[in-house]
Coordinates of C-alpha atoms and ligand atoms in Angstrom, one line a residue:
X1221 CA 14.9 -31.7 -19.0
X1222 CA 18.7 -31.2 -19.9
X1223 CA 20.7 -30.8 -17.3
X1224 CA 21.1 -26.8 -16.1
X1225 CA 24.4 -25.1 -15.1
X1226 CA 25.1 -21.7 -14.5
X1227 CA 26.7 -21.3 -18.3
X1228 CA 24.3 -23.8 -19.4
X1229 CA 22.8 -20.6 -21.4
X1230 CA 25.4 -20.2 -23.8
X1231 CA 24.2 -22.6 -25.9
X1232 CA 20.7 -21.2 -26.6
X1233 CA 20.1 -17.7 -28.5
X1234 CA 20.9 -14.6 -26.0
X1235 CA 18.9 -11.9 -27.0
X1236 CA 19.7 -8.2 -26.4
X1237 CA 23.8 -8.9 -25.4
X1238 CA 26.1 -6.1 -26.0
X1239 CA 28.9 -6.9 -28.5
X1240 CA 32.4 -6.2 -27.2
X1241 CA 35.1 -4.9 -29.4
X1242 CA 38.0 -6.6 -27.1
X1243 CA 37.0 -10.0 -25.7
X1244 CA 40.0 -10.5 -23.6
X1245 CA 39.3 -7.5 -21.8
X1246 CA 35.5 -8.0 -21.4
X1247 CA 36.6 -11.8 -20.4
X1248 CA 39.0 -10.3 -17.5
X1249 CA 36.2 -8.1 -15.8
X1250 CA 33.7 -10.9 -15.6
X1251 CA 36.1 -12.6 -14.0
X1252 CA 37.1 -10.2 -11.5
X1253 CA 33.4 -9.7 -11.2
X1254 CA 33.0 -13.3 -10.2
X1255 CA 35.4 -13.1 -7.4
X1256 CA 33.8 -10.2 -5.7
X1257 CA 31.9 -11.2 -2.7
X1258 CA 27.7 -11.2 -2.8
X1259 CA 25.4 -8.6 -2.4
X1260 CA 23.2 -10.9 -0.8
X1261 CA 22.2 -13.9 0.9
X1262 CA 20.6 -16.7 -0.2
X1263 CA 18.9 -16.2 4.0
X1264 CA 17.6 -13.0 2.8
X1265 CA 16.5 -14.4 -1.0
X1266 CA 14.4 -17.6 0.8
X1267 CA 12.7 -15.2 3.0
X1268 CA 11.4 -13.0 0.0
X1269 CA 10.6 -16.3 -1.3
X1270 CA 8.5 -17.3 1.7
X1271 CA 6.9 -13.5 1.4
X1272 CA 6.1 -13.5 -1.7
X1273 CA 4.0 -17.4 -1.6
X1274 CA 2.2 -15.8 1.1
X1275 CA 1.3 -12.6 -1.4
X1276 CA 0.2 -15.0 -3.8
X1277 CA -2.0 -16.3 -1.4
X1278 CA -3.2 -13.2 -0.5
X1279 CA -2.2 -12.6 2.6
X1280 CA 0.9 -10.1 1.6
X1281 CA 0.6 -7.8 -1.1
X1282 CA 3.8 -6.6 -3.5
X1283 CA 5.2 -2.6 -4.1
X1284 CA 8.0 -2.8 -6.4
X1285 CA 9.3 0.3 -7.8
X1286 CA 11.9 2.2 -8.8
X1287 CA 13.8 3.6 -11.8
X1288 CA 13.5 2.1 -15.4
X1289 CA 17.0 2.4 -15.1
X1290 CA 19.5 3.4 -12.6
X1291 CA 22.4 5.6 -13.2
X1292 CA 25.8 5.9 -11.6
X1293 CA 25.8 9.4 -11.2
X1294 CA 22.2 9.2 -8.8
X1295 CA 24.0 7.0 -6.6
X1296 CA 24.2 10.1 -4.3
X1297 CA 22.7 10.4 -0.7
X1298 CA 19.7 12.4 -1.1
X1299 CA 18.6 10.4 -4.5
X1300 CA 19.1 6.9 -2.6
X1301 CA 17.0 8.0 0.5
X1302 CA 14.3 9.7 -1.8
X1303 CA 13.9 6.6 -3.6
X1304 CA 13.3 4.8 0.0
X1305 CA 11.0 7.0 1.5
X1306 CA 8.6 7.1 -1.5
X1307 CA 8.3 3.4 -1.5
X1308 CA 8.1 3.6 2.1
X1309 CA 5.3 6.1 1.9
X1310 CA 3.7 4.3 -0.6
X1311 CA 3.9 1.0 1.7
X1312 CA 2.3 2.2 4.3
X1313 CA -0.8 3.8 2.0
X1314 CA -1.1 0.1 0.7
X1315 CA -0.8 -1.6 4.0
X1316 CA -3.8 0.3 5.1
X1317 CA -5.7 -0.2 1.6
X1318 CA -4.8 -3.7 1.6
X1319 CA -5.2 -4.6 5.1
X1320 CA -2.1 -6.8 4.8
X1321 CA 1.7 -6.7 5.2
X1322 CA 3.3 -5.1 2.1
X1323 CA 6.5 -6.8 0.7
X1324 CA 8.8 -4.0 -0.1
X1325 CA 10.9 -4.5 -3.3
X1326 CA 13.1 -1.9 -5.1
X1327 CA 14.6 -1.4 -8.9
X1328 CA 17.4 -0.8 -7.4
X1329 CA 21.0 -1.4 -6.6
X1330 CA 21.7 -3.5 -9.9
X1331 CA 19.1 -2.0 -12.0
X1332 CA 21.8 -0.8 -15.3
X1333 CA 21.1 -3.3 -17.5
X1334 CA 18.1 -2.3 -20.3
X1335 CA 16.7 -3.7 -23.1
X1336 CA 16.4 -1.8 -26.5
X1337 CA 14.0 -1.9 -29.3
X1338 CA 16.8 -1.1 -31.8
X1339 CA 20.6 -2.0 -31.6
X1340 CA 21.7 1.1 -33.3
X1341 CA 20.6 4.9 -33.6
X1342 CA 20.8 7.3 -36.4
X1343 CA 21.3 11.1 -35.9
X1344 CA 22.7 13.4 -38.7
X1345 CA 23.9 10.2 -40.9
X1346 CA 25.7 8.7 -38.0
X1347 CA 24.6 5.2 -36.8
X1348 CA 26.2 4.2 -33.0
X1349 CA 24.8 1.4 -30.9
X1350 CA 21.8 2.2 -28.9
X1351 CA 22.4 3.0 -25.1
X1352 CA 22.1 -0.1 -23.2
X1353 CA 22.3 1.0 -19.6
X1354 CA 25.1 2.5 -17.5
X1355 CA 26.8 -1.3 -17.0
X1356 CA 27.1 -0.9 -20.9
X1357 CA 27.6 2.2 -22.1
X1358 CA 26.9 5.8 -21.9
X1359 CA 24.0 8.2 -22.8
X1360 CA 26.7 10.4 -25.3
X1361 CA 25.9 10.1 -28.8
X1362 CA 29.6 9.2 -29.3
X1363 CA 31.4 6.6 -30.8
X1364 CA 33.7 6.8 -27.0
X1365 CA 30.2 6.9 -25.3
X1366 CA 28.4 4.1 -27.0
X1367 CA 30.9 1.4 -27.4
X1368 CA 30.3 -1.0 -25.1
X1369 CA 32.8 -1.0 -21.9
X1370 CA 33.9 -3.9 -19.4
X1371 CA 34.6 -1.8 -16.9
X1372 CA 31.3 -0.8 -16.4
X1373 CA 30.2 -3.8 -15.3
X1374 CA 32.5 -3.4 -12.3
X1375 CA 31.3 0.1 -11.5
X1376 CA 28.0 -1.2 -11.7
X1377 CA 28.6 -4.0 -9.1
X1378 CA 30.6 -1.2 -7.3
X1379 CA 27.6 1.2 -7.2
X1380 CA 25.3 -1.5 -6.5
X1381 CA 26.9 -2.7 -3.1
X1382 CA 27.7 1.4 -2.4
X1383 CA 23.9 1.8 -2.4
X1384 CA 22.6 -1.6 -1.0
X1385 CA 24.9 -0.5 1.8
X1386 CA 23.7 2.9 2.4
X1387 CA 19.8 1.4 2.4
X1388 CA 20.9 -1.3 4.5
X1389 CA 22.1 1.5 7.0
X1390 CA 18.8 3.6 6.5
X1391 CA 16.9 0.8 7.8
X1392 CA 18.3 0.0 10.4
X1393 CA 18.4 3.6 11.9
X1394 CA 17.3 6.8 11.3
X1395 CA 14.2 6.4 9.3
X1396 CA 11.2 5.4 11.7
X1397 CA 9.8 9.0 11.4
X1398 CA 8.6 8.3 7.6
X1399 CA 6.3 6.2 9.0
X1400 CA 4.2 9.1 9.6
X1401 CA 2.3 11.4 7.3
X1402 CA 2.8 14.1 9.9
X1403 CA 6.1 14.1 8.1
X1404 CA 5.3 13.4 4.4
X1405 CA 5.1 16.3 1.5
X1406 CA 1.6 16.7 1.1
X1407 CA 1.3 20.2 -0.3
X1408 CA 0.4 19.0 -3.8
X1409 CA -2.9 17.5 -2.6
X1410 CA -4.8 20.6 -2.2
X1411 CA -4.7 20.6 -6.0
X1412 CA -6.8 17.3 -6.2
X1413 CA -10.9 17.1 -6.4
X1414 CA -10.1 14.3 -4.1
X1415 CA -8.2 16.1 -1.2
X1416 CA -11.0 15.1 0.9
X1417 CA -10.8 11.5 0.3
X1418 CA -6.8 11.1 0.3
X1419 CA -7.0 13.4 3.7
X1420 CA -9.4 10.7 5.5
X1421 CA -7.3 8.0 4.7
X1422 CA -4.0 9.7 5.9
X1423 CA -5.5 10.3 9.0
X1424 CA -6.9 6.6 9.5
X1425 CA -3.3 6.2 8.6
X1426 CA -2.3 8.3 11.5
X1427 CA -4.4 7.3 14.0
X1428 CA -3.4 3.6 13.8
X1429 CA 0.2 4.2 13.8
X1430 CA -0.6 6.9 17.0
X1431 CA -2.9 3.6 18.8
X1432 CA 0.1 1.1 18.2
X1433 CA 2.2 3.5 19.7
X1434 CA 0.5 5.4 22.2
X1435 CA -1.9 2.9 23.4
X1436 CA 0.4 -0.4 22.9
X1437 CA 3.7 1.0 23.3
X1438 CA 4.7 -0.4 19.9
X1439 CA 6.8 1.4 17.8
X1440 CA 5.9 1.1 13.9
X1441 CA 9.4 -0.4 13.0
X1442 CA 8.4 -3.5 15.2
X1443 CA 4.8 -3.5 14.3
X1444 CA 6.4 -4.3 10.6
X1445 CA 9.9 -4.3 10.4
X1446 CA 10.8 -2.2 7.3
X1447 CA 12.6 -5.0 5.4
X1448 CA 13.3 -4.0 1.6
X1449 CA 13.9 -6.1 -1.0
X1450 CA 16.3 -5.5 -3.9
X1451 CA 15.1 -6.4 -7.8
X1452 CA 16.5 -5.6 -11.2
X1453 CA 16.3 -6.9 -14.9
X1454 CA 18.7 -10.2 -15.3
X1455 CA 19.4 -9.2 -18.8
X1456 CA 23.0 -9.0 -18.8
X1457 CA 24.1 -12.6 -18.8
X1458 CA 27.1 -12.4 -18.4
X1459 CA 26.9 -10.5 -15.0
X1460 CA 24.6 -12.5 -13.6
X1461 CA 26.3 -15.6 -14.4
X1462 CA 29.3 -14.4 -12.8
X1463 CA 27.4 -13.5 -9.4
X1464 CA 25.7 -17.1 -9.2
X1465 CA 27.4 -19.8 -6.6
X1466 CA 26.2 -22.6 -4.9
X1467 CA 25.2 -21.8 -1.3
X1468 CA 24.8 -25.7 -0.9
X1469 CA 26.1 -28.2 -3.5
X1470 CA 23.1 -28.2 -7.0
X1471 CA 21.8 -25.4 -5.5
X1472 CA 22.6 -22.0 -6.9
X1473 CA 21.5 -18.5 -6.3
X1474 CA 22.0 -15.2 -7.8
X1475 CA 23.4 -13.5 -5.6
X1476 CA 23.4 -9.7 -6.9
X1477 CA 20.0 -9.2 -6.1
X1478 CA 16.7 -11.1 -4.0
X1479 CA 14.6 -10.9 -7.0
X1480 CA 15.8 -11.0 -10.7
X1481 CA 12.8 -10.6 -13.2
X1482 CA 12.8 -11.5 -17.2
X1483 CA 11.9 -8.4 -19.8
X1484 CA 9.1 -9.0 -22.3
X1485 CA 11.8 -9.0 -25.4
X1486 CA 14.1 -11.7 -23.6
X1487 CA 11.3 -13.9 -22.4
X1488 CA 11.6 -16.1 -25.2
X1489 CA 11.0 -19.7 -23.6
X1490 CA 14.1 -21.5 -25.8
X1491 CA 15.9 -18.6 -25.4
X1492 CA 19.1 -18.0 -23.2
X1493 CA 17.1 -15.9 -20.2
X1494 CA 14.5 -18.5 -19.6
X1495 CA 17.4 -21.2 -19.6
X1496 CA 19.5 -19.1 -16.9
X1497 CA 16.7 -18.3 -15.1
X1498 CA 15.0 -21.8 -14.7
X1499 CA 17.8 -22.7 -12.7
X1500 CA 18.6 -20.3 -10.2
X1501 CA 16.3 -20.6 -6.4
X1502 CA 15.7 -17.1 -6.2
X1503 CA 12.3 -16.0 -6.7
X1504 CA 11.8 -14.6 -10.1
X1505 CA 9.7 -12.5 -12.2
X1506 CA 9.0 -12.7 -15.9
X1507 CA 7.0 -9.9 -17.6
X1508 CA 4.1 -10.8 -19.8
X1509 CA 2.5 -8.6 -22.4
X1510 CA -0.1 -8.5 -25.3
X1511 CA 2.5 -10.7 -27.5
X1512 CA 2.6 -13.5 -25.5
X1513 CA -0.1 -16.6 -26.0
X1514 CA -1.8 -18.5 -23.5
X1515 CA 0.5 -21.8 -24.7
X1516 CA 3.3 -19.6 -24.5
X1517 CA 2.9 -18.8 -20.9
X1518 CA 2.1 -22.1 -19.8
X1519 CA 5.5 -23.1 -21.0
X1520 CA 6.7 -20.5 -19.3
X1521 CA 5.3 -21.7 -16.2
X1522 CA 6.2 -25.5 -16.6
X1523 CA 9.8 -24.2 -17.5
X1524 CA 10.1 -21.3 -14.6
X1525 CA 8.4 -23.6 -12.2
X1526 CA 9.5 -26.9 -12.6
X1527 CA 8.8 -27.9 -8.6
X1528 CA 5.7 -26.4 -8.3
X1529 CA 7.5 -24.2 -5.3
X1530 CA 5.2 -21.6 -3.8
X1531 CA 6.4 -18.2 -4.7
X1532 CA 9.2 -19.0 -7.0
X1533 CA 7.2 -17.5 -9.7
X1534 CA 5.5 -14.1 -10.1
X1535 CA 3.8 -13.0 -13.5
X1536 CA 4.3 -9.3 -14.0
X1537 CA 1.3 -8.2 -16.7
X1538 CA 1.7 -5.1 -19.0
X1539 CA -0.6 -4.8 -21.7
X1540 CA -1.5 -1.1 -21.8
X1541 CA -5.0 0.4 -20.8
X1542 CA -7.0 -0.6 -24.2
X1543 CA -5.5 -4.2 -24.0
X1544 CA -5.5 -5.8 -20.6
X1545 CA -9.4 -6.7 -20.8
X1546 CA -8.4 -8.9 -24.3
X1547 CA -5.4 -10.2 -23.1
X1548 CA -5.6 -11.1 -19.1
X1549 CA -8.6 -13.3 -18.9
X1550 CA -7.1 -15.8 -21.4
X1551 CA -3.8 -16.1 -19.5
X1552 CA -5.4 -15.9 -16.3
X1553 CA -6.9 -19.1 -17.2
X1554 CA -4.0 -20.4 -19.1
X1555 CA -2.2 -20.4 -15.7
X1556 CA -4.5 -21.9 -13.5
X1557 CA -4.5 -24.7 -16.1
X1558 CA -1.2 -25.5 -15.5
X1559 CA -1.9 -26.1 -11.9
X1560 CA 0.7 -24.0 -9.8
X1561 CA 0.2 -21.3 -8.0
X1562 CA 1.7 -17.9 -9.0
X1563 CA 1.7 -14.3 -8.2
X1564 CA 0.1 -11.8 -10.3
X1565 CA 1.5 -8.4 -10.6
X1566 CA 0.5 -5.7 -12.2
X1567 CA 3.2 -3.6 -14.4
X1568 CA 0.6 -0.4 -15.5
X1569 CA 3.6 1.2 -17.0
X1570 CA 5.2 -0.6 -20.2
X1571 CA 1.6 -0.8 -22.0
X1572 CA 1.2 2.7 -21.6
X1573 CA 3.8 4.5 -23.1
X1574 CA 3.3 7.0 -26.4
X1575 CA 5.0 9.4 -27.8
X1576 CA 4.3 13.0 -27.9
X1577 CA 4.1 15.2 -30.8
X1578 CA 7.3 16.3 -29.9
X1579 CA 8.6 12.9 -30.1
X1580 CA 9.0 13.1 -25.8
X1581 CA 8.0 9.7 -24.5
X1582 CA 5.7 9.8 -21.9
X1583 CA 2.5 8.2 -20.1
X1584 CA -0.6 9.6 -18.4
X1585 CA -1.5 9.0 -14.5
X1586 CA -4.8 8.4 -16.1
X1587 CA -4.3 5.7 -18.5
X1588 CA -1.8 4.3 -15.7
X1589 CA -4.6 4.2 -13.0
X1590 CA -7.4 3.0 -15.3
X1591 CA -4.6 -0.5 -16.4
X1592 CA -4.2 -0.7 -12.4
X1593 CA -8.2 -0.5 -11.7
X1594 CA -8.9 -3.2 -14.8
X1595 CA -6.5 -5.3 -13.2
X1596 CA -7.9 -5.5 -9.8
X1597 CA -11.0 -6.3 -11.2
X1598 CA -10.3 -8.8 -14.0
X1599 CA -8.5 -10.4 -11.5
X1600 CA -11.5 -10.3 -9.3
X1601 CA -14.1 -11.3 -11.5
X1602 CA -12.5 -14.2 -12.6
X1603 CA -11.7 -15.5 -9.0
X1604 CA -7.8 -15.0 -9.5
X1605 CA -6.3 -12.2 -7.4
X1606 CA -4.1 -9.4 -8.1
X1607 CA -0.9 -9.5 -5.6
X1608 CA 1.3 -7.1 -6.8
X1609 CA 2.1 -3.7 -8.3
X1610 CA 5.3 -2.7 -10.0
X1611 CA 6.1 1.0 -11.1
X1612 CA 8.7 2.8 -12.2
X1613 CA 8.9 6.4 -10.2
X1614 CA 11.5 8.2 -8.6
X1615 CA 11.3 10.2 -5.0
X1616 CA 12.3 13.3 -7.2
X1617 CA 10.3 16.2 -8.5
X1618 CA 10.7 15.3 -12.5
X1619 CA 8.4 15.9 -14.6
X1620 CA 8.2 12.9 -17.1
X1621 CA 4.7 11.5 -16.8
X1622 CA 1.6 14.0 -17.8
X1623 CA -1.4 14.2 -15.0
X1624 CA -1.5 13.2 -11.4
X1625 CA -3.3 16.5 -8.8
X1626 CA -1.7 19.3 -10.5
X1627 CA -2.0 18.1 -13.8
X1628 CA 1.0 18.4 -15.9
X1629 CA 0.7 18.3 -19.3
X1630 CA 2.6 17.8 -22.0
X1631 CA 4.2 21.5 -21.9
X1632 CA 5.3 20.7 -18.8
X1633 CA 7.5 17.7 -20.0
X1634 CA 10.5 20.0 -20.8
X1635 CA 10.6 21.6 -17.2
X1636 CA 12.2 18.6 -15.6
X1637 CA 12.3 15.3 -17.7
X1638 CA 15.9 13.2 -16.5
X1639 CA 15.3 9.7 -17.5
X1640 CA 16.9 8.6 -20.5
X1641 CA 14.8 5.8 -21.2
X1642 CA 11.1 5.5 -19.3
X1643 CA 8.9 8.1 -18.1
X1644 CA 8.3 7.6 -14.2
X1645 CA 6.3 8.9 -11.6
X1646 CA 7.0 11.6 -9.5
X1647 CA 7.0 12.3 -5.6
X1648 CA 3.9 12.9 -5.6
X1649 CA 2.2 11.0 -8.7
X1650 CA 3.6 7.7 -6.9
X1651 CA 2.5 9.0 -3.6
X1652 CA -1.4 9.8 -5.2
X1653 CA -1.2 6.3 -6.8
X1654 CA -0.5 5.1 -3.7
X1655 CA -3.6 6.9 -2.3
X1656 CA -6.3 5.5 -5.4
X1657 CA -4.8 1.7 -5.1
X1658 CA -5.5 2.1 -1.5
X1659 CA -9.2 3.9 -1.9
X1660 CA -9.7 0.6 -4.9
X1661 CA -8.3 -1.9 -2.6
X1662 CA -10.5 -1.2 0.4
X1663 CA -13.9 -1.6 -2.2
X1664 CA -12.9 -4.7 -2.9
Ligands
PEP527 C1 11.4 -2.4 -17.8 O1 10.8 -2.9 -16.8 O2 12.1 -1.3 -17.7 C2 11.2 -3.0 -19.1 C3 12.0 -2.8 -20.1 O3 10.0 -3.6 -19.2 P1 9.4 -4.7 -20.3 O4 10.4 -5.8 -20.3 O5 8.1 -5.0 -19.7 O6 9.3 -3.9 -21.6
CO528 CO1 11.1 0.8 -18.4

C-alpha cells in the first residue's frame, strides 16, 4: 500500500469538486480554514468508534438523521433544537424496540457539502453550475449565485461550530423533559389505523422511564446519557483536508466531524474519497447502492479497513424498495468473505426517490418503510444483522415526502416543500417511523 498523507488524494481523480474561478483566493480560505481550531476531539471520535463496534455486534443500535443538506439560514434556535428533539424522540422509540442503547448521530453541523448528478443546469437557454451545497454556492439561478465561493467554506465552518455549540449546550441542560412522551406532539396519531398499537408502546415507553425514576430514583439523562454524535458527507476535499491534524504523530483525525461518510457517486475505490478516507481514524461510512459489485465492495472493505479495527467501518445500503432483495444478499456475503466485521445500515431514502408528474421530487412513507422492513429481514435471514438506520427528516412540519398517518399526497407537496435537494420526513413521519421500526424490531 502507498504511503497515505492527508494531501495524498490529490493525485488520484476527485470526483464532484467545485471549480474555482480565482485560485488564489480559494487557496487563502482553506488556509485560514486550516488554522481554525477543531470541532471535535479525537476523545469524542474513539468513543463513537467504540459505540459503533459494539452496534455492529449488536449490542447498540444506530439513528442517524438529519437534513440532506443543511442550510445557513436554518442555523436558527428553534430549527437546531427541532432537529434534536426528533432524533431524541425517535431514540428513545428505538431503544425500547431494540432493547439496546441507541447511538445518536446527526447530519448535522457540517452537512453543506452535496453531490450532484449534473454539473450544470439549463433554464430558458441559460446553462449555470448546478447548486452544490451552501459551502459552495447558492440556490439562485444566477450567475452571482452559482459561482462557486471561498468564503463559504468559512461560513460553513462558522455555522458548523455556531450549531455544534448550541447542541452541545442543549445537552447538557434543559432538555431532560423530551425524554417523555407526556411531552411529545402526538396529535397526528389519531389519524393512523394503528393509533392503538403506537399508543401501547408509548406508554410501555412511559412507564419505564416513570419505574427508573420513581421507583430507582434515576433520572433518564443518567440511565443513558444523551450523547449525540455529529456526521456529514466528506465530499469537499479540500475542507476536510484542511480540518485533519495529527492528534498523535501517523495518526490523523478529521476533526470537523465524529463520523464522515463516502456518497455513492464518490465511492469510487481508486478514486480521491476512498484515498482520503482510508487514512483518517475516525469511524467512517461509505454508502453502497444497486451499482456497486460484490468485488467492488470487498475492495472497498480491504481498502477502508485495512486493520481489521472493530467499528471503523459501517456499510450504509440504499437500493430502493424493488432492489434491495437482488442486491443485499450478494454483498451481504461478499462482506463476510472478506473476514471483518462491519456495521450495516440501512439508508431507505436514496433508492426511493421519483419524480412526480409535476417534476416535484419526492418519496413515499410506504416504499420507505417496506426498504426498512426488507432490510431487517434479509439481514435476518441470512444470519447478518441490521445495526443501523439513517434518514433524512427534519423536526419541521414540511411537507416533502407523500404518506405517513394523515396521508399526504402529492397535492399536498406544494403546501410546505423547503428542501432544495431531498425530500425528508417530517415531525411526525420520522416520529411514526420511529414507532413501525420499533413494532418490527420487537418481532424479531
Ligand atoms: C445523501 O446522503 O444526501 C446522498 C447524496 O446520498 P447518496 O450518496 O447515497 O446518493
Ligand atoms: Co440526500
Amino acid at each position: 500500500m502507498q504511503t497515505w498523507s492527508p494531501r495524498s488524494w490529490r493525485s488520484r481523480p476527485a470526483l464532484q469538486q467545485p471549480a474555482y474561478p480565482n485560485v488564489q483566493v480559494f487557496d487563502e480560505a482553506v488556509k485560514e480554514l486550516a488554522s481554525m481550531p477543531p470541532l471535535v476531539t479525537a476523545g469524542e471520535i474513539d468513543a463513537l468508534k467504540t459505540q459503533l463496534a459494539d452496534a455492529a455486534e449488536g449490542r447498540r443500535f444506530l439513528l442517524q438523521g438529519g437534513d440532506c443538506a443543511e442550510r445557513f439560514s436554518e442555523c436558527a434556535p428553534e430549527q437546531i433544537t427541532n432537529k434534536l428533539r426528533i432524533l431524541l424522540q425517535m431514540s428513545v422509540v428505538l431503544v425500547h424496540g431494540s432493547k439496546r442503547p441507541v447511538i445518536r448521530v446527526g447530519r448535522f453541523a457540517g452537512q453543506y457539502a452535496k453531490p450532484r448528478s449534473e454539473d450544470l443546469e439549463t433554464h430558458d437557454g441559460v446553462t449555470l453550475p448546478s447548486y452544490r451545497g451552501d459551502m459552495v454556492n447558492r440556490p439562485e439561478f444566477t450567475p452571482a449565485g452559482r459561482t462557486p465561493d471561498p468564503q463559504l467554506l468559512l461560513r460553513a465552518y462558522g455555522r458548523s461550530a455556531l450549531t455544534l455549540n448550541f447542541i452541545r449546550a442543549l445537552v447538557k441542560g434543559g432538555f431532560a423533559d423530551l425524554h417523555h412522551p407526556e411531552y411529545w406532539d402526538l396529535e397526528w396519531m389519531r389519524h393512523s389505523p394503528l393509533a392503538g398499537e403506537y399508543r401501547k408502546i408509548l406508554v410501555a415507553i412511559s412507564d419505564s422511564l416513570r419505574f427508573f425514576e420513581n421507583v430507582l430514583g434515576i433520572h433518564a439523562e443518567e440511565v443513558h446519557t444523551v450523547d449525540f454524535f455529529t456526521s456529514h458527507e466528506g465530499l469537499h476535499l479540500d475542507y476536510e483536508e484542511a480540518q485533519t491534524k495529527s492528534a498523535t504523530p501517523g495518526r490523523y483525525y478529521n476533526l470537523s466531524t465524529h463520523f464522515p461518510w463516502i456518497g455513492v457517486r464518490t465511492a469510487g475505490v481508486d478514486d480521491a474519497h476512498v484515498e482520503y478516507f482510508r487514512g483518517i481514524a475516525n469511524p467512517i461510512g461509505v454508502k453502497i447502492g444497486s451499482s456497486t459489485s460484490p468485488a467492488t465492495l470487498q475492495r472497498l472493505i480491504e481498502t477502508l479497513d485495512p486493520d481489521r479495527e472493530p467499528g471503523r467501518l459501517t456499510l450504509i445500503h440504499r437500493f430502493g424498495v424493488d432492489r434491495i432483495e437482488d442486491c443485499l444478499p450478494r454483498l451481504i456475503e461478499a462482506a463476510r468473505a472478506t473476514g471483518r466485521r462491519v456495521l450495516w445500515c440501512s439508508d431507505p431514502m436514496h433508492g426511493n426517490t421519483r419524480l412526480t408528474a409535476d417534476g416535484v421530487k419526492t418519496r413515499s412513507f410506504a416504499d420507505i418503510l417496506a426498504e426498512l422492513e426488507r432490510a431487517f429481514d434479509i439481514h435476518a435471514a441470512r444470519g447478518s444483522r441490521l445495526g443501523g438506520v439513517h434518514f433524512e427528516l427534519t423536526g419541521e412540519d414540511v411537507t416533502e415526502c407523500t404518506g405517513g398517518a394523515r396521508g399526504l399526497s402529492e397535492a399536498d407537496l406544494g403546501r410546505a416543500y423547503k428542501s432544495e435537494v431531498d425530500p425528508r420526513l417530517n415531525y411526525e413521519q420520522a416520529l411514526e417511523m420511529a414507532l413501525l421500526m420499533a413494532r418490527k424490531m420487537s418481532q424479531h
